[in-house]
Coordinates of C-alpha atoms and ligand atoms in Angstrom, one line a residue:
M6 CA 0.0 0.0 0.0
E7 CA 1.2 3.5 -0.8
T8 CA 2.0 5.6 2.2
K9 CA 1.0 9.2 1.9
K10 CA 3.7 11.7 2.7
K11 CA 2.6 14.7 4.6
R12 CA 3.9 18.0 3.4
A13 CA 5.1 20.2 6.3
N14 CA 4.4 23.9 6.6
W15 CA 7.9 25.2 6.1
V16 CA 9.0 28.5 7.6
P17 CA 12.3 29.9 6.5
V18 CA 14.4 31.3 9.3
V19 CA 17.6 33.3 8.8
T20 CA 20.3 33.6 11.5
G21 CA 23.5 35.5 11.8
I22 CA 26.6 34.3 13.5
L23 CA 28.5 37.5 14.5
R24 CA 32.2 36.9 14.9
K25 CA 34.6 39.1 16.9
G26 CA 38.1 37.6 17.2
E27 CA 37.7 34.2 18.8
H28 CA 34.1 34.9 20.0
I29 CA 30.6 34.6 18.6
M30 CA 27.5 36.2 19.7
V31 CA 24.5 34.5 21.3
G32 CA 21.3 36.1 22.6
L33 CA 18.9 34.8 25.3
R34 CA 15.4 34.4 23.9
P35 CA 13.0 36.6 25.9
E36 CA 10.1 35.5 28.0
G37 CA 6.8 35.2 26.2
K38 CA 8.4 33.8 23.0
N39 CA 8.6 30.1 22.2
L40 CA 11.9 28.6 23.3
A41 CA 12.2 31.4 25.9
G42 CA 15.3 31.0 28.1
Q43 CA 17.3 29.4 25.3
W44 CA 20.4 30.9 23.7
E45 CA 20.1 31.5 20.0
F46 CA 21.8 33.2 17.1
P47 CA 20.1 36.6 16.3
G48 CA 17.6 36.4 13.4
G49 CA 14.1 35.4 12.6
K50 CA 11.5 34.5 10.0
M51 CA 11.6 35.8 6.5
E52 CA 8.8 38.1 5.5
V53 CA 6.9 38.4 2.2
G54 CA 9.0 39.9 -0.5
E55 CA 12.4 39.5 1.3
S56 CA 15.5 37.7 0.2
P57 CA 17.3 35.8 2.9
E58 CA 20.0 38.4 3.0
S59 CA 17.5 41.3 3.2
A60 CA 15.5 39.5 5.9
L61 CA 18.7 39.0 8.0
K62 CA 19.8 42.6 7.6
R63 CA 16.4 43.7 8.8
E64 CA 16.4 41.3 11.8
L65 CA 19.9 42.3 12.9
Q66 CA 18.8 46.0 12.7
E67 CA 15.7 45.3 14.7
E68 CA 17.2 42.9 17.3
L69 CA 20.7 44.3 17.8
S70 CA 20.4 47.8 16.3
I71 CA 23.4 47.2 13.9
E72 CA 23.8 47.7 10.2
A73 CA 25.3 44.4 9.2
E74 CA 27.1 43.2 6.1
I75 CA 25.7 39.8 5.5
G76 CA 28.6 37.4 4.8
E77 CA 28.8 33.8 3.5
I78 CA 26.0 31.3 4.0
R79 CA 27.7 28.6 6.2
L80 CA 25.0 26.0 7.0
V81 CA 21.5 25.1 6.0
S82 CA 19.4 22.7 8.0
S83 CA 15.8 21.8 8.8
H84 CA 14.0 20.9 12.0
N85 CA 10.4 19.9 12.7
Y86 CA 8.1 21.1 15.4
G87 CA 5.1 18.9 14.8
E88 CA 3.6 19.7 11.4
T89 CA 5.5 22.9 11.1
G90 CA 9.1 22.8 9.9
I91 CA 11.8 25.5 9.9
I92 CA 14.5 25.8 7.4
L93 CA 17.4 27.5 9.1
L94 CA 20.0 29.4 7.1
F95 CA 23.1 30.4 9.0
Y96 CA 25.2 33.3 7.8
E97 CA 28.5 34.5 9.0
I98 CA 28.7 38.1 9.9
R99 CA 32.1 39.7 10.3
F100 CA 31.4 43.4 9.6
W101 CA 28.8 45.7 11.0
K102 CA 28.2 49.3 12.0
G103 CA 27.1 50.2 15.5
E104 CA 27.5 48.5 18.8
P105 CA 25.1 45.5 19.3
K106 CA 22.5 46.2 21.9
P107 CA 20.0 43.7 23.4
V108 CA 16.9 45.4 21.9
H109 CA 15.1 42.1 21.7
H110 CA 17.0 39.6 23.8
S111 CA 17.1 39.5 27.6
E112 CA 20.9 39.3 27.3
L113 CA 23.7 39.2 24.7
R114 CA 27.0 37.3 25.2
W115 CA 30.2 36.9 23.3
I116 CA 31.4 33.3 23.8
E117 CA 33.9 30.9 22.6
P118 CA 32.2 28.5 20.1
E119 CA 33.0 25.5 22.4
K120 CA 31.0 27.1 25.1
L121 CA 27.8 26.4 23.0
R122 CA 28.0 22.9 24.3
T123 CA 27.3 24.0 27.8
L124 CA 24.4 26.4 27.1
D125 CA 20.7 25.7 26.8
I126 CA 20.2 26.1 23.0
P127 CA 17.3 25.1 20.6
D128 CA 17.3 21.4 19.5
A129 CA 17.4 22.7 16.0
N130 CA 20.9 24.1 16.7
R131 CA 22.1 21.4 19.1
K132 CA 22.1 18.8 16.4
L133 CA 24.4 21.0 14.3
L134 CA 26.8 21.8 17.0
D135 CA 29.8 19.9 15.6
Q136 CA 29.3 21.5 12.2
I137 CA 28.9 25.0 13.7
I138 CA 32.0 24.6 15.8
S139 CA 34.0 23.2 13.0
F140 CA 33.3 25.9 10.5
L141 CA 34.1 28.5 13.1
S142 CA 37.5 27.0 13.9
Ligands
DGT226 P1 7.7 36.2 15.3 O1 7.9 36.2 16.8 O2 6.7 35.2 14.9 O3 7.5 37.5 14.7 O4 9.1 35.6 14.8 P2 10.5 36.3 14.5 O5 10.6 36.7 13.1 O6 10.9 37.2 15.5 O7 11.4 35.0 14.6 P3 11.6 34.0 15.8 O8 13.0 34.2 16.3 O9 10.5 34.0 16.8 O10 11.5 32.6 14.9 C1 12.5 31.8 14.6 C2 12.1 30.4 14.8 O11 13.3 29.6 14.6 C3 11.7 30.1 16.2 O12 10.7 29.0 16.2 C4 12.9 29.6 16.9 C5 13.6 28.9 15.8 N1 15.1 28.9 15.9 C6 15.9 27.8 16.1 N2 17.2 28.1 16.2 C7 17.2 29.5 16.1 C8 18.3 30.4 16.2 O13 19.5 30.1 16.3 N3 18.0 31.7 16.0 C9 16.6 32.1 15.8 N4 16.4 33.4 15.7 N5 15.6 31.3 15.8 C10 15.9 30.0 15.9

């Protein structure tokens, strides 16, 4: 018998990995959002009419108050939350104007990539940890 495949509702999410020397930036997701209390890379969902790069530029402006130069795409992955799936695009960010401020996050931290292993991070990111750490080193 043929098994019917279910098509997920896919949501594209763009994230930026800001690099400063040996450190990368993570932000604490605020209360009231899903995955509150977990450390994430700044970013969010693409909106209608945006390219991934323009969506990330907007998110970094809104969330950190910086004007970022979107660098290389480093990783693409997917993760399912029930019938909704996210497609995550990870971009490297090396250059920006302004000092990042926690406009949206409860806290921002600069950490060594290895430190990611000890933080509470979304499952969608945890399964990519080795890949994230390896492209950063
Ligand atoms: P909203 O609240 O619906 O307006 O959504 P946005 O555009 O502020 O985006 P957000 O951050 O709530 O949605 C991103 C989704 O991707 C959310 O379900 C959490 C998930 N996610 C998994 N890993 C990451 C990550 O490293 N960074 C971000 N920003 N989201 C992540």
